[in-house]
Amino acid sequence: MWGGRFSERPDAIMEEINASIDVDRHLYAQDIAASKAHAAMLAAQGIISAEDANGIGQGLDTVLSEIRKGTFDFKRSLEDIHMNVESRLAELIGPAAGRLHTARSRNDQVATDFRLYVRDAIDEFDAALAAFQRALVKRAIEHAGTVMPGFTHLQTAQPVTFGHHLLAYVEMAARDRGRFADARRRLNESPLGAAALAGTSFPIDREATAEALGFERPMANSLDAVSDRDFVLETLSAAAITAVHLSRFAEEIVVWTSPLVGLVRLSDKFTTGSSIMPQKRNPDAAELVRAKTGRVIGALTALLIVMKGLPLAYQKDMQEDKEGAIEAFAALSLAIRAMTGMVEDLVPDEARMKLAAGDGYATATDLADWLVRTLNMPFRDAHHVTGRIVARAAKDGVALHQLSLQAMQEIEPRITAEALRVLSVEASVQSRTSFGGTAPDNVASQAQAWAKRLESERK
């Protein structure tokens, strides 16, 4: 490739550290698409002949077919996907292949290819997250009134509904999709035509190649075009946040499926057994989703460290932008699909959920609210009184709703039998009617609204 300047072959170690074909071969479709757009533009501008452009286009189609069929011979000696494609193109169409690289560099070529690849990944994430949301919404509609414990500090806090809990992840996924959409909008500019770093003296039409590749516009600065990897960093940032959301849900599934907790069950489809303990049912799918978060966060951190000290423009360090990102995107894609499958598969133990929802004096806040509403007691005073009543129930070894009215009146004489009616878990969730609250009617309404919104996206 640069034999005019170099007279010796690179050392074997140099070839090993310099080659990127094992990673950037994943970009073959994007590389060929960009090359076809570039060749068509060169012909339209009169820079190469229409005959050469047609031959290049047909040859690239052949290369694409060979790669997809698995018959293409990738050579590590050719370093990267660009030179592998160009070398095979030369074998197919002869010297005309050498005209393809007119008015471009591998610098703008790889930046274009990777932007196209990341854009495709974002579109796949959006579709997968939408499917995840649909699965969550379906289960939320089914369980809009299924009472379960809500937790803070992993301690029973207040009763909520299972549907309400699931809708929390619908909202998180919506924000995840929004972050990916924002990243897509910003990355959707074309570096092609920036050449090595300074642009080119050929009369190219960058608007034409940008349009052909679905970009909004060409990038306005040639130095920025070849040296920017913000688009990868931003997408990895969105991916890392998404992975954290999935990991939090996965952790809950791990906890909930434990026999000590037993709030939900997963079938054989998403669990595994033990090689020595025949009774075991391990939530391995959830655990692996939880673990893959580290891979995504690691890729983001690694690329931030690679980029932090690089002056303009392109540096070979930037070859490290792809391996971690490609692996992270694959891990996230799998994690989303696995979580979607688990949502569809899990079965809540409704009786155990309801029983657990009342543990730990979970309706104490309802009693405090009753004191405020009915006795016009300042909330801080109501909080104190309720705390004393909870302490009495704990001392007597009974649940809050089982404590006698007489015992409550020994602490606050104005309490009436009406207060006892707010202490059931059903009454607690029914009362949470504020916007965004866990009242079953609220949950059903929110879930149905989400179902309509997600369905409209598919049309």
Coordinates of C-alpha atoms in Angstrom, one line a residue:
M1 CA 0.0 0.0 0.0
W2 CA 2.9 2.4 0.7
G3 CA 5.6 0.5 -1.1
G4 CA 6.8 3.6 -2.9
R5 CA 8.1 5.0 0.4
F6 CA 9.1 1.8 2.2
S7 CA 11.5 -0.8 0.9
E8 CA 11.2 -3.4 3.7
R9 CA 8.3 -5.5 4.9
P10 CA 7.0 -4.7 8.4
D11 CA 8.2 -7.0 11.2
A12 CA 5.8 -9.8 12.1
I13 CA 5.1 -8.1 15.4
M14 CA 4.3 -4.9 13.6
E15 CA 1.9 -6.7 11.4
E16 CA 0.2 -8.2 14.5
I17 CA -0.2 -5.0 16.4
N18 CA -1.1 -3.0 13.3
A19 CA -3.8 -5.2 11.8
S20 CA -7.4 -4.5 12.6
I21 CA -9.2 -6.8 10.1
D22 CA -10.2 -9.2 12.9
V23 CA -12.4 -6.4 14.3
D24 CA -13.3 -4.0 11.4
R25 CA -14.4 -6.9 9.2
H26 CA -17.7 -6.3 11.0
L27 CA -17.9 -3.0 9.0
Y28 CA -17.9 -4.7 5.6
A29 CA -21.4 -3.7 4.6
Q30 CA -20.9 -0.1 5.6
D31 CA -17.5 0.0 3.9
I32 CA -18.9 -1.2 0.6
A33 CA -22.0 1.1 0.8
A34 CA -19.7 4.1 1.3
S35 CA -17.4 3.1 -1.5
K36 CA -20.3 2.7 -3.9
A37 CA -21.6 6.1 -3.0
H38 CA -18.1 7.6 -3.4
A39 CA -17.5 6.0 -6.8
A40 CA -20.9 7.2 -8.1
M41 CA -20.1 10.7 -6.9
L42 CA -16.7 10.7 -8.6
A43 CA -18.3 9.7 -11.9
A44 CA -21.0 12.3 -11.5
Q45 CA -18.3 15.0 -11.0
G46 CA -16.3 13.8 -14.0
I47 CA -13.4 12.8 -11.8
I48 CA -13.5 9.1 -13.0
S49 CA -15.3 7.7 -16.0
A50 CA -18.8 6.3 -15.8
E51 CA -17.4 3.0 -17.2
D52 CA -14.9 2.8 -14.3
A53 CA -17.7 3.7 -11.8
N54 CA -20.0 1.0 -13.2
G55 CA -17.2 -1.6 -13.0
I56 CA -16.4 -0.5 -9.4
G57 CA -20.0 -0.8 -8.4
Q58 CA -20.5 -4.2 -9.9
G59 CA -17.2 -5.4 -8.4
L60 CA -18.2 -4.2 -5.0
D61 CA -21.5 -6.0 -5.3
T62 CA -19.5 -9.2 -6.0
V63 CA -17.3 -8.6 -2.9
L64 CA -20.4 -8.1 -0.8
S65 CA -21.9 -11.3 -2.0
E66 CA -18.7 -13.2 -1.3
I67 CA -18.5 -11.9 2.2
R68 CA -22.1 -12.7 3.0
K69 CA -21.7 -16.2 1.6
G70 CA -18.5 -16.8 3.6
T71 CA -16.3 -17.3 0.6
F72 CA -14.3 -14.1 0.9
D73 CA -10.6 -14.6 1.9
F74 CA -9.8 -12.0 4.6
K75 CA -6.0 -11.4 4.7
R76 CA -4.4 -10.0 7.8
S77 CA -1.5 -8.8 5.7
L78 CA -3.8 -6.2 4.2
E79 CA -4.5 -4.8 7.7
D80 CA -8.1 -3.7 7.5
I81 CA -11.5 -4.1 5.8
H82 CA -10.8 -1.2 3.4
M83 CA -7.7 -2.7 1.9
N84 CA -9.1 -6.2 1.9
V85 CA -12.1 -5.0 -0.1
E86 CA -10.0 -2.9 -2.5
S87 CA -7.5 -5.7 -3.1
R88 CA -10.3 -8.1 -4.0
L89 CA -11.9 -5.5 -6.2
A90 CA -8.6 -5.1 -8.1
E91 CA -8.6 -8.9 -8.7
L92 CA -12.1 -8.7 -10.1
I93 CA -12.0 -5.6 -12.3
G94 CA -8.3 -4.7 -12.7
P95 CA -6.6 -1.3 -12.6
A96 CA -9.9 0.6 -12.4
A97 CA -10.1 -0.4 -8.8
G98 CA -7.2 1.9 -8.0
R99 CA -9.4 4.9 -9.0
L100 CA -11.8 4.2 -6.1
H101 CA -9.5 5.8 -3.6
T102 CA -9.3 9.1 -5.4
A103 CA -10.2 12.1 -3.2
R104 CA -10.5 10.1 0.0
S105 CA -8.3 8.6 2.7
R106 CA -8.6 5.7 5.0
N107 CA -9.1 8.3 7.7
D108 CA -12.4 9.6 6.4
Q109 CA -13.3 6.2 5.1
V110 CA -13.2 4.5 8.5
A111 CA -14.9 7.4 10.2
T112 CA -17.7 7.1 7.7
D113 CA -18.0 3.3 8.0
F114 CA -18.1 3.4 11.7
R115 CA -20.7 6.2 11.8
L116 CA -22.8 4.0 9.6
Y117 CA -22.2 1.0 11.8
V118 CA -23.1 2.8 15.0
R119 CA -26.2 4.3 13.4
D120 CA -27.4 0.8 12.4
A121 CA -26.7 -0.4 16.0
I122 CA -28.8 2.5 17.4
D123 CA -31.7 1.6 15.1
E124 CA -31.4 -2.0 16.4
F125 CA -31.4 -0.9 20.0
D126 CA -34.4 1.3 19.5
A127 CA -36.4 -1.6 18.0
A128 CA -35.3 -4.0 20.8
L129 CA -36.1 -1.5 23.5
A130 CA -39.5 -1.0 22.0
A131 CA -40.2 -4.7 22.1
F132 CA -39.0 -4.7 25.7
Q133 CA -41.4 -1.9 26.5
R134 CA -44.3 -3.8 24.8
A135 CA -43.6 -6.9 26.9
L136 CA -43.5 -4.8 30.1
V137 CA -46.7 -3.0 29.3
K138 CA -48.5 -6.2 28.5
R139 CA -47.6 -7.6 31.9
A140 CA -48.4 -4.3 33.6
I141 CA -51.9 -4.4 32.2
E142 CA -52.3 -8.0 33.5
H143 CA -51.1 -7.0 37.0
A144 CA -52.3 -3.4 37.4
G145 CA -54.0 -4.4 40.7
T146 CA -51.6 -7.1 41.9
V147 CA -50.3 -5.9 45.2
M148 CA -46.6 -6.3 46.1
P149 CA -44.2 -4.7 48.5
G150 CA -42.4 -1.6 47.4
F151 CA -38.9 -1.3 48.8
T152 CA -36.4 1.4 49.9
H153 CA -33.0 0.2 51.2
L154 CA -34.3 -3.3 50.2
Q155 CA -36.6 -2.9 53.2
T156 CA -40.4 -3.1 52.8
A157 CA -41.6 0.4 52.5
Q158 CA -45.1 0.8 51.1
P159 CA -47.4 -1.4 49.1
V160 CA -47.4 -0.9 45.4
T161 CA -48.7 -2.9 42.5
F162 CA -46.6 -5.2 40.3
G163 CA -47.9 -3.4 37.2
H164 CA -46.7 -0.1 38.7
H165 CA -43.3 -1.6 39.3
L166 CA -43.0 -2.8 35.7
L167 CA -44.1 0.5 34.3
A168 CA -41.1 2.1 36.0
Y169 CA -38.9 0.2 33.6
V170 CA -41.1 1.3 30.7
E171 CA -40.3 4.9 31.6
M172 CA -36.6 4.1 31.9
A173 CA -36.5 2.4 28.5
A174 CA -38.3 5.5 27.0
R175 CA -35.5 7.7 28.3
D176 CA -32.9 5.2 27.0
R177 CA -34.5 5.3 23.6
G178 CA -34.5 9.1 23.8
R179 CA -30.7 9.2 24.5
F180 CA -30.0 6.9 21.6
A181 CA -32.2 9.1 19.3
D182 CA -30.3 12.1 20.4
A183 CA -27.0 10.4 19.7
R184 CA -28.2 9.3 16.3
R185 CA -29.2 12.8 15.4
R186 CA -25.8 14.2 16.3
L187 CA -23.8 11.4 14.6
N188 CA -25.8 11.7 11.3
E189 CA -23.2 13.8 9.5
S190 CA -20.9 12.5 6.9
P191 CA -17.1 12.6 7.2
L192 CA -16.6 11.3 3.7
G193 CA -14.6 13.7 1.5
A194 CA -12.6 15.1 4.4
A195 CA -9.8 12.9 3.1
A196 CA -6.7 12.6 5.4
L197 CA -7.4 15.8 7.4
A198 CA -7.4 18.8 5.1
G199 CA -10.0 18.0 2.5
T200 CA -9.1 17.5 -1.2
S201 CA -8.4 19.5 -4.3
F202 CA -10.7 17.4 -6.4
P203 CA -14.1 18.9 -7.2
I204 CA -16.1 16.4 -5.1
D205 CA -19.7 16.7 -4.1
R206 CA -19.9 15.9 -0.4
E207 CA -23.6 16.7 -0.2
A208 CA -24.2 14.0 -2.8
T209 CA -22.4 11.3 -0.8
A210 CA -24.0 12.4 2.4
E211 CA -27.4 12.1 0.9
A212 CA -26.7 8.8 -0.7
L213 CA -25.7 7.3 2.7
G214 CA -28.6 8.8 4.5
F215 CA -26.7 11.4 6.4
E216 CA -28.3 14.8 7.1
R217 CA -25.3 16.8 5.9
P218 CA -21.5 16.6 5.5
M219 CA -19.4 17.5 8.5
A220 CA -18.3 21.1 8.3
N221 CA -14.6 20.7 9.4
S222 CA -12.3 18.2 7.8
L223 CA -10.1 18.0 10.9
D224 CA -13.0 17.3 13.1
A225 CA -14.5 14.8 10.6
V226 CA -11.5 12.4 10.8
S227 CA -10.6 12.8 14.4
D228 CA -14.0 12.9 16.2
R229 CA -15.2 9.8 18.1
D230 CA -17.8 11.7 20.1
F231 CA -20.5 9.7 18.2
V232 CA -19.1 6.4 19.6
L233 CA -18.6 7.8 23.1
E234 CA -22.1 9.2 23.2
T235 CA -23.7 6.0 22.0
L236 CA -21.6 4.0 24.5
S237 CA -22.8 6.4 27.2
A238 CA -26.4 5.8 26.3
A239 CA -25.7 2.1 26.1
A240 CA -24.1 2.1 29.5
I241 CA -27.1 3.8 31.1
T242 CA -29.4 1.3 29.3
A243 CA -27.3 -1.6 30.6
V244 CA -27.5 -0.2 34.2
H245 CA -31.3 -0.1 33.9
L246 CA -31.4 -3.7 32.7
S247 CA -28.9 -4.7 35.4
R248 CA -31.1 -3.2 38.1
F249 CA -34.1 -5.1 36.9
A250 CA -32.0 -8.3 36.5
E251 CA -30.9 -7.9 40.2
E252 CA -34.5 -7.6 41.2
I253 CA -35.3 -10.8 39.4
V254 CA -32.4 -12.6 41.1
V255 CA -33.7 -11.5 44.5
W256 CA -37.3 -12.1 43.8
T257 CA -36.7 -15.7 42.5
S258 CA -34.7 -16.7 45.6
P259 CA -36.7 -19.2 47.7
L260 CA -36.1 -16.9 50.6
V261 CA -38.2 -14.2 48.8
G262 CA -40.2 -16.1 46.3
L263 CA -42.1 -13.3 44.7
V264 CA -41.7 -14.5 41.1
R265 CA -40.8 -17.7 39.3
L266 CA -39.0 -18.2 36.0
S267 CA -39.5 -21.3 33.9
D268 CA -36.9 -23.7 32.5
K269 CA -36.5 -21.4 29.5
F270 CA -34.5 -18.8 31.5
T271 CA -33.0 -20.8 34.3
T272 CA -30.3 -23.4 34.6
G273 CA -29.5 -26.3 37.1
S274 CA -26.5 -27.3 39.1
S275 CA -24.0 -29.9 38.1
I276 CA -24.1 -31.3 41.7
M277 CA -27.3 -30.0 43.4
P278 CA -30.3 -31.5 41.6
Q279 CA -32.8 -29.2 43.3
K280 CA -31.3 -25.9 42.1
R281 CA -33.0 -23.5 39.7
N282 CA -30.6 -20.7 39.0
P283 CA -31.6 -17.4 37.4
D284 CA -28.5 -17.4 35.2
A285 CA -30.1 -15.3 32.4
A286 CA -30.7 -12.4 34.8
E287 CA -27.2 -12.8 36.3
L288 CA -25.6 -12.7 32.9
V289 CA -27.5 -9.5 32.0
R290 CA -26.3 -8.0 35.2
A291 CA -22.7 -9.0 34.4
K292 CA -22.7 -7.8 30.8
T293 CA -23.2 -4.3 32.1
G294 CA -19.6 -4.3 33.1
R295 CA -18.6 -5.0 29.5
V296 CA -20.6 -2.0 28.3
I297 CA -19.3 0.4 31.0
G298 CA -15.8 -0.9 30.4
A299 CA -15.9 -0.1 26.7
L300 CA -17.0 3.4 27.4
T301 CA -14.3 3.9 30.0
A302 CA -11.6 2.4 27.7
L303 CA -12.5 4.7 24.8
L304 CA -12.6 7.8 27.0
I305 CA -9.1 6.9 28.1
V306 CA -7.9 6.3 24.6
M307 CA -9.2 9.7 23.4
K308 CA -8.3 11.9 26.3
G309 CA -4.8 12.8 25.2
L310 CA -5.0 12.7 21.4
P311 CA -4.2 15.9 19.5
L312 CA -5.9 16.6 16.1
A313 CA -6.2 14.9 13.7
Y314 CA -6.1 11.1 13.3
Q315 CA -3.9 9.0 15.5
K316 CA -3.4 5.3 15.3
D317 CA -4.7 5.0 18.9
M318 CA -8.1 5.5 17.4
Q319 CA -8.0 2.1 15.8
E320 CA -8.9 0.9 19.4
D321 CA -12.3 2.6 19.0
K322 CA -14.0 -0.4 17.4
E323 CA -13.3 -3.6 19.3
G324 CA -14.7 -2.6 22.6
A325 CA -17.7 -0.8 21.1
I326 CA -18.6 -3.6 18.8
E327 CA -18.5 -6.1 21.7
A328 CA -20.4 -3.8 24.0
F329 CA -23.1 -3.3 21.4
A330 CA -23.5 -7.0 20.9
A331 CA -23.6 -7.6 24.7
L332 CA -26.3 -4.9 25.1
S333 CA -28.4 -6.2 22.2
L334 CA -28.3 -9.7 23.8
A335 CA -29.1 -8.3 27.2
I336 CA -32.2 -6.4 26.0
R337 CA -33.5 -9.5 24.2
A338 CA -32.9 -11.7 27.3
M339 CA -34.7 -9.3 29.6
T340 CA -37.6 -9.1 27.2
G341 CA -37.8 -12.9 27.3
M342 CA -37.7 -13.0 31.1
V343 CA -40.5 -10.4 31.3
E344 CA -42.7 -12.5 29.1
D345 CA -41.8 -15.6 31.1
L346 CA -41.9 -14.6 34.7
V347 CA -44.9 -15.6 36.9
P348 CA -45.6 -13.6 40.0
D349 CA -46.7 -15.4 43.2
E350 CA -49.6 -13.1 43.8
A351 CA -50.5 -14.5 47.3
R352 CA -47.0 -14.3 48.5
M353 CA -46.6 -10.8 47.0
K354 CA -49.7 -9.6 48.9
L355 CA -48.6 -11.2 52.2
A356 CA -45.1 -9.6 51.8
A357 CA -46.7 -6.2 51.0
G358 CA -48.0 -6.0 54.5
D359 CA -44.8 -7.1 56.3
G360 CA -42.7 -4.5 58.0
Y361 CA -45.6 -2.3 59.0
A362 CA -45.8 -1.2 55.3
T363 CA -49.1 0.7 55.8
A364 CA -47.7 2.9 58.6
T365 CA -47.6 5.9 56.3
D366 CA -51.3 5.4 55.6
L367 CA -52.0 5.7 59.3
A368 CA -50.0 8.9 59.5
D369 CA -51.8 10.3 56.5
W370 CA -55.2 9.5 58.2
L371 CA -54.1 11.3 61.3
V372 CA -53.3 14.4 59.2
R373 CA -56.5 14.3 57.2
T374 CA -58.9 13.3 59.9
L375 CA -57.5 14.8 63.1
N376 CA -55.8 17.8 61.3
M377 CA -52.5 16.8 63.0
P378 CA -49.3 18.2 61.6
F379 CA -47.5 15.6 59.7
R380 CA -44.4 15.6 61.9
D381 CA -46.6 14.9 64.9
A382 CA -48.5 12.2 63.0
H383 CA -45.2 10.6 62.0
H384 CA -44.2 10.5 65.7
V385 CA -47.5 9.1 66.9
T386 CA -47.5 6.4 64.2
G387 CA -44.0 5.5 65.0
R388 CA -45.1 4.9 68.7
I389 CA -48.0 2.8 67.4
V390 CA -45.6 0.7 65.2
A391 CA -43.3 0.2 68.2
R392 CA -46.3 -1.0 70.3
A393 CA -47.3 -3.5 67.5
A394 CA -43.7 -4.7 67.3
K395 CA -43.6 -5.2 71.1
D396 CA -46.9 -7.1 71.0
G397 CA -45.6 -9.2 68.0
V398 CA -48.6 -8.4 65.8
A399 CA -49.1 -6.7 62.4
L400 CA -50.1 -3.1 62.4
H401 CA -53.7 -3.9 61.2
Q402 CA -53.9 -6.5 64.0
L403 CA -53.1 -4.1 66.8
S404 CA -56.3 -3.4 68.8
L405 CA -58.0 0.0 68.6
Q406 CA -57.7 0.2 72.4
A407 CA -53.8 -0.1 72.1
M408 CA -53.8 2.7 69.5
Q409 CA -56.0 4.9 71.6
E410 CA -53.6 4.5 74.6
I411 CA -51.1 6.4 72.4
E412 CA -53.6 8.8 70.6
P413 CA -57.1 8.8 72.2
R414 CA -58.7 10.5 69.2
I415 CA -58.1 7.5 66.9
T416 CA -61.3 5.9 65.8
A417 CA -62.2 2.5 64.2
E418 CA -62.2 4.3 60.8
A419 CA -58.4 4.4 61.0
L420 CA -58.3 0.6 60.9
R421 CA -59.8 0.6 57.4
V422 CA -56.8 2.4 55.9
L423 CA -54.3 -0.3 57.1
S424 CA -55.0 -3.0 54.6
V425 CA -52.6 -3.3 51.6
E426 CA -55.5 -3.0 49.2
A427 CA -56.7 0.2 50.8
S428 CA -53.2 1.5 50.7
V429 CA -52.6 1.1 47.0
Q430 CA -56.2 2.2 46.2
S431 CA -55.5 5.5 48.0
R432 CA -52.4 6.4 45.9
T433 CA -54.4 8.3 43.3
S434 CA -51.9 11.2 42.7
F435 CA -50.6 11.4 39.1
G436 CA -47.9 8.7 38.8
G437 CA -49.1 6.9 41.8
T438 CA -49.7 3.2 42.3
A439 CA -53.5 3.1 42.5
P440 CA -54.6 0.3 40.2
D441 CA -56.8 2.6 38.1
N442 CA -53.8 4.9 37.6
V443 CA -51.6 1.9 36.6
A444 CA -54.2 0.5 34.2
S445 CA -54.6 3.9 32.5
Q446 CA -50.9 4.5 32.2
A447 CA -50.3 1.0 30.8
Q448 CA -53.1 1.4 28.2
A449 CA -51.7 4.8 27.2
W450 CA -48.3 3.2 26.7
A451 CA -49.8 0.3 24.8
K452 CA -51.4 2.8 22.3
R453 CA -48.3 4.8 22.0
L454 CA -46.1 1.8 21.3
E455 CA -48.6 0.3 18.9
S456 CA -48.7 3.6 17.0
E457 CA -45.0 3.5 16.5
R458 CA -45.3 0.3 14.6
K459 CA -47.6 1.7 12.0

